[in-house]
Amino acid sequence: VKNHKKTLPKHTSVLVCVTGQKDCDRLIRTGRQLADAHQVELQVLSVQPTSLGYQIGEELEYLRQTARDAHAEMTVFFHDEAALMTVGFIKQVGAIHVVTGMAEAPINGFVDTIHQMLPSIPISMVSKEGVVYNICPDSEDCGAPLMAAPQSL
């Protein structure tokens, strides 16, 4: 009898979650810093609402190019449950760290949902001013606070 254990993906990436705004490029730069520090790949994810009609606008195209310049793969999903899609993607790519922007108000609980469903994954939130705030699992230190990377990759 063979043991058919489901193998989990290797923990091999930092995942950056972007919206369709051009200023999310700061998140990609911060993610690149983290991926380099951990010596892992960088993945970029955007989950867009289906109400957008499955169109990729110039902002997402700009972010895709920014991701490419940062040697990252960018994935775009169209789904109305962004946090749940992101949790599935985190598991799929074996992300060890998640980078997001900061909501001005907790509109949809995106970060809260990810943290509740995957409490062992550190989350770094980058403000528009470039300050990085971390949610660290109880079992580890997220390291020294980062400042967002300079404008050039």
mmCIF file of C-alpha atoms in Angstrom:
data_model
loop_
_atom_site.group_PDB
_atom_site.id
_atom_site.type_symbol
_atom_site.label_atom_id
_atom_site.label_comp_id
_atom_site.label_asym_id
_atom_site.label_seq_id
_atom_site.Cartn_x
_atom_site.Cartn_y
_atom_site.Cartn_z
ATOM 1 C CA VAL A 1 0.000 0.000 0.000
ATOM 2 C CA LYS A 2 1.463 3.291 -1.095
ATOM 3 C CA ASN A 3 1.161 6.324 1.067
ATOM 4 C CA HIS A 4 -0.552 8.986 -1.032
ATOM 5 C CA LYS A 5 0.235 12.077 0.981
ATOM 6 C CA LYS A 6 -0.656 15.330 -0.647
ATOM 7 C CA THR A 7 2.580 17.248 -0.985
ATOM 8 C CA LEU A 8 2.412 20.898 -0.130
ATOM 9 C CA PRO A 9 4.131 23.345 -2.439
ATOM 10 C CA LYS A 10 7.604 24.417 -1.481
ATOM 11 C CA HIS A 11 7.683 27.762 0.210
ATOM 12 C CA THR A 12 9.181 29.529 -2.719
ATOM 13 C CA SER A 13 7.760 32.989 -3.206
ATOM 14 C CA VAL A 14 6.785 36.373 -1.905
ATOM 15 C CA LEU A 15 3.321 37.359 -3.135
ATOM 16 C CA VAL A 16 2.471 40.986 -3.890
ATOM 17 C CA CYS A 17 -1.246 41.800 -4.107
ATOM 18 C CA VAL A 18 -2.077 44.775 -6.309
ATOM 19 C CA THR A 19 -5.260 46.561 -7.306
ATOM 20 C CA GLY A 20 -5.603 48.265 -10.650
ATOM 21 C CA GLN A 21 -3.870 51.455 -9.512
ATOM 22 C CA LYS A 22 -0.536 52.551 -10.959
ATOM 23 C CA ASP A 23 0.828 53.517 -7.542
ATOM 24 C CA CYS A 24 0.825 49.824 -6.610
ATOM 25 C CA ASP A 25 4.254 49.751 -8.258
ATOM 26 C CA ARG A 26 5.658 50.596 -4.788
ATOM 27 C CA LEU A 27 4.289 47.249 -3.585
ATOM 28 C CA ILE A 28 6.118 45.386 -6.339
ATOM 29 C CA ARG A 29 9.379 47.136 -5.445
ATOM 30 C CA THR A 30 8.937 46.266 -1.756
ATOM 31 C CA GLY A 31 8.091 42.671 -2.692
ATOM 32 C CA ARG A 32 11.264 42.472 -4.780
ATOM 33 C CA GLN A 33 13.306 43.534 -1.719
ATOM 34 C CA LEU A 34 11.675 40.834 0.403
ATOM 35 C CA ALA A 35 12.047 38.147 -2.261
ATOM 36 C CA ASP A 36 15.731 39.001 -2.640
ATOM 37 C CA ALA A 37 16.220 38.927 1.145
ATOM 38 C CA HIS A 38 14.587 35.478 1.363
ATOM 39 C CA GLN A 39 16.153 34.284 -1.919
ATOM 40 C CA VAL A 40 12.781 33.267 -3.349
ATOM 41 C CA GLU A 41 10.695 34.108 -6.405
ATOM 42 C CA LEU A 42 8.378 37.097 -6.623
ATOM 43 C CA GLN A 43 4.755 36.644 -7.674
ATOM 44 C CA VAL A 44 2.288 39.470 -8.303
ATOM 45 C CA LEU A 45 -1.477 38.928 -8.079
ATOM 46 C CA SER A 46 -4.406 41.162 -8.959
ATOM 47 C CA VAL A 47 -7.975 40.015 -8.323
ATOM 48 C CA GLN A 48 -10.373 42.293 -10.173
ATOM 49 C CA PRO A 49 -14.160 42.363 -9.695
ATOM 50 C CA THR A 50 -16.133 40.646 -12.435
ATOM 51 C CA SER A 51 -18.091 43.886 -12.896
ATOM 52 C CA LEU A 52 -15.077 45.256 -14.781
ATOM 53 C CA GLY A 53 -16.049 42.983 -17.650
ATOM 54 C CA TYR A 54 -12.789 41.020 -17.821
ATOM 55 C CA GLN A 55 -10.909 43.945 -19.334
ATOM 56 C CA ILE A 56 -7.274 44.659 -18.564
ATOM 57 C CA GLY A 57 -6.808 48.410 -18.608
ATOM 58 C CA GLU A 58 -3.675 50.476 -18.988
ATOM 59 C CA GLU A 59 -3.084 50.531 -15.215
ATOM 60 C CA LEU A 60 -2.904 46.736 -15.032
ATOM 61 C CA GLU A 61 -0.746 46.676 -18.143
ATOM 62 C CA TYR A 62 1.626 49.152 -16.454
ATOM 63 C CA LEU A 63 1.763 46.937 -13.346
ATOM 64 C CA ARG A 64 2.357 43.860 -15.492
ATOM 65 C CA GLN A 65 5.331 45.619 -17.083
ATOM 66 C CA THR A 66 6.570 46.720 -13.641
ATOM 67 C CA ALA A 67 6.313 43.102 -12.469
ATOM 68 C CA ARG A 68 8.200 41.922 -15.536
ATOM 69 C CA ASP A 69 10.919 44.515 -14.874
ATOM 70 C CA ALA A 70 11.157 43.135 -11.305
ATOM 71 C CA HIS A 71 11.554 39.593 -12.710
ATOM 72 C CA ALA A 72 8.147 38.583 -11.375
ATOM 73 C CA GLU A 73 5.231 36.701 -12.847
ATOM 74 C CA MET A 74 1.913 38.560 -12.671
ATOM 75 C CA THR A 75 -1.421 36.763 -12.502
ATOM 76 C CA VAL A 76 -4.801 38.454 -12.917
ATOM 77 C CA PHE A 77 -8.044 36.821 -11.799
ATOM 78 C CA PHE A 78 -11.557 38.188 -12.238
ATOM 79 C CA HIS A 79 -13.562 37.229 -9.171
ATOM 80 C CA ASP A 80 -15.761 39.001 -6.641
ATOM 81 C CA GLU A 81 -14.174 37.370 -3.579
ATOM 82 C CA ALA A 82 -10.650 38.820 -3.794
ATOM 83 C CA ALA A 83 -9.510 37.676 -0.336
ATOM 84 C CA LEU A 84 -10.638 34.071 -0.831
ATOM 85 C CA MET A 85 -9.039 33.888 -4.290
ATOM 86 C CA THR A 86 -5.843 35.310 -2.808
ATOM 87 C CA VAL A 87 -5.782 32.735 0.012
ATOM 88 C CA GLY A 88 -6.063 29.948 -2.572
ATOM 89 C CA PHE A 89 -3.292 31.505 -4.649
ATOM 90 C CA ILE A 90 -1.041 31.885 -1.588
ATOM 91 C CA LYS A 91 -1.404 28.151 -0.996
ATOM 92 C CA GLN A 92 -0.893 27.341 -4.678
ATOM 93 C CA VAL A 93 2.383 29.258 -5.004
ATOM 94 C CA GLY A 94 3.661 28.456 -1.508
ATOM 95 C CA ALA A 95 4.020 32.099 -0.544
ATOM 96 C CA ILE A 96 6.081 32.774 2.580
ATOM 97 C CA HIS A 97 5.193 36.483 2.811
ATOM 98 C CA VAL A 98 2.413 38.695 1.421
ATOM 99 C CA VAL A 99 2.738 42.372 0.486
ATOM 100 C CA THR A 100 -0.334 44.603 0.102
ATOM 101 C CA GLY A 101 -1.229 48.249 0.101
ATOM 102 C CA MET A 102 -3.002 49.859 3.013
ATOM 103 C CA ALA A 103 -6.715 50.453 2.852
ATOM 104 C CA GLU A 104 -7.598 53.923 4.066
ATOM 105 C CA ALA A 105 -10.479 52.252 5.893
ATOM 106 C CA PRO A 106 -11.047 48.517 6.300
ATOM 107 C CA ILE A 107 -13.566 48.505 3.470
ATOM 108 C CA ASN A 108 -13.681 44.823 2.658
ATOM 109 C CA GLY A 109 -11.461 43.234 5.297
ATOM 110 C CA PHE A 110 -9.054 41.888 2.636
ATOM 111 C CA VAL A 111 -6.012 41.771 4.945
ATOM 112 C CA ASP A 112 -8.073 40.587 7.923
ATOM 113 C CA THR A 113 -9.493 37.684 5.919
ATOM 114 C CA ILE A 114 -6.054 36.589 4.703
ATOM 115 C CA HIS A 115 -4.611 36.864 8.214
ATOM 116 C CA GLN A 116 -7.497 34.912 9.767
ATOM 117 C CA MET A 117 -7.297 32.123 7.177
ATOM 118 C CA LEU A 118 -3.478 31.953 7.044
ATOM 119 C CA PRO A 119 -2.222 33.253 10.416
ATOM 120 C CA SER A 120 1.285 31.842 9.905
ATOM 121 C CA ILE A 121 2.016 34.022 6.841
ATOM 122 C CA PRO A 122 3.574 37.452 7.536
ATOM 123 C CA ILE A 123 1.797 40.346 5.806
ATOM 124 C CA SER A 124 3.496 43.649 4.984
ATOM 125 C CA MET A 125 1.263 46.626 4.196
ATOM 126 C CA VAL A 126 2.904 49.529 2.366
ATOM 127 C CA SER A 127 1.406 52.991 2.840
ATOM 128 C CA LYS A 128 1.256 55.524 0.018
ATOM 129 C CA GLU A 129 4.157 57.286 1.778
ATOM 130 C CA GLY A 130 6.255 54.135 1.532
ATOM 131 C CA VAL A 131 6.132 53.134 5.200
ATOM 132 C CA VAL A 132 5.871 49.356 5.687
ATOM 133 C CA TYR A 133 3.670 48.000 8.487
ATOM 134 C CA ASN A 134 3.895 44.291 9.339
ATOM 135 C CA ILE A 135 1.481 41.717 10.690
ATOM 136 C CA CYS A 136 3.743 38.978 12.016
ATOM 137 C CA PRO A 137 2.771 35.505 13.157
ATOM 138 C CA ASP A 138 3.221 35.057 16.910
ATOM 139 C CA SER A 139 5.949 32.508 16.273
ATOM 140 C CA GLU A 140 8.308 34.772 14.338
ATOM 141 C CA ASP A 141 9.727 38.208 13.934
ATOM 142 C CA CYS A 142 9.139 39.826 10.552
ATOM 143 C CA GLY A 143 12.577 41.399 10.739
ATOM 144 C CA ALA A 144 13.651 45.010 10.729
ATOM 145 C CA PRO A 145 11.066 47.460 9.402
ATOM 146 C CA LEU A 146 11.480 48.154 5.695
ATOM 147 C CA MET A 147 11.018 51.345 3.845
ATOM 148 C CA ALA A 148 9.600 50.983 0.384
ATOM 149 C CA ALA A 149 12.242 50.599 -2.286
ATOM 150 C CA PRO A 150 13.351 53.641 -4.257
ATOM 151 C CA GLN A 151 11.499 54.450 -7.463
ATOM 152 C CA SER A 152 13.902 52.570 -9.730
ATOM 153 C CA LEU A 153 14.222 48.804 -9.750
#
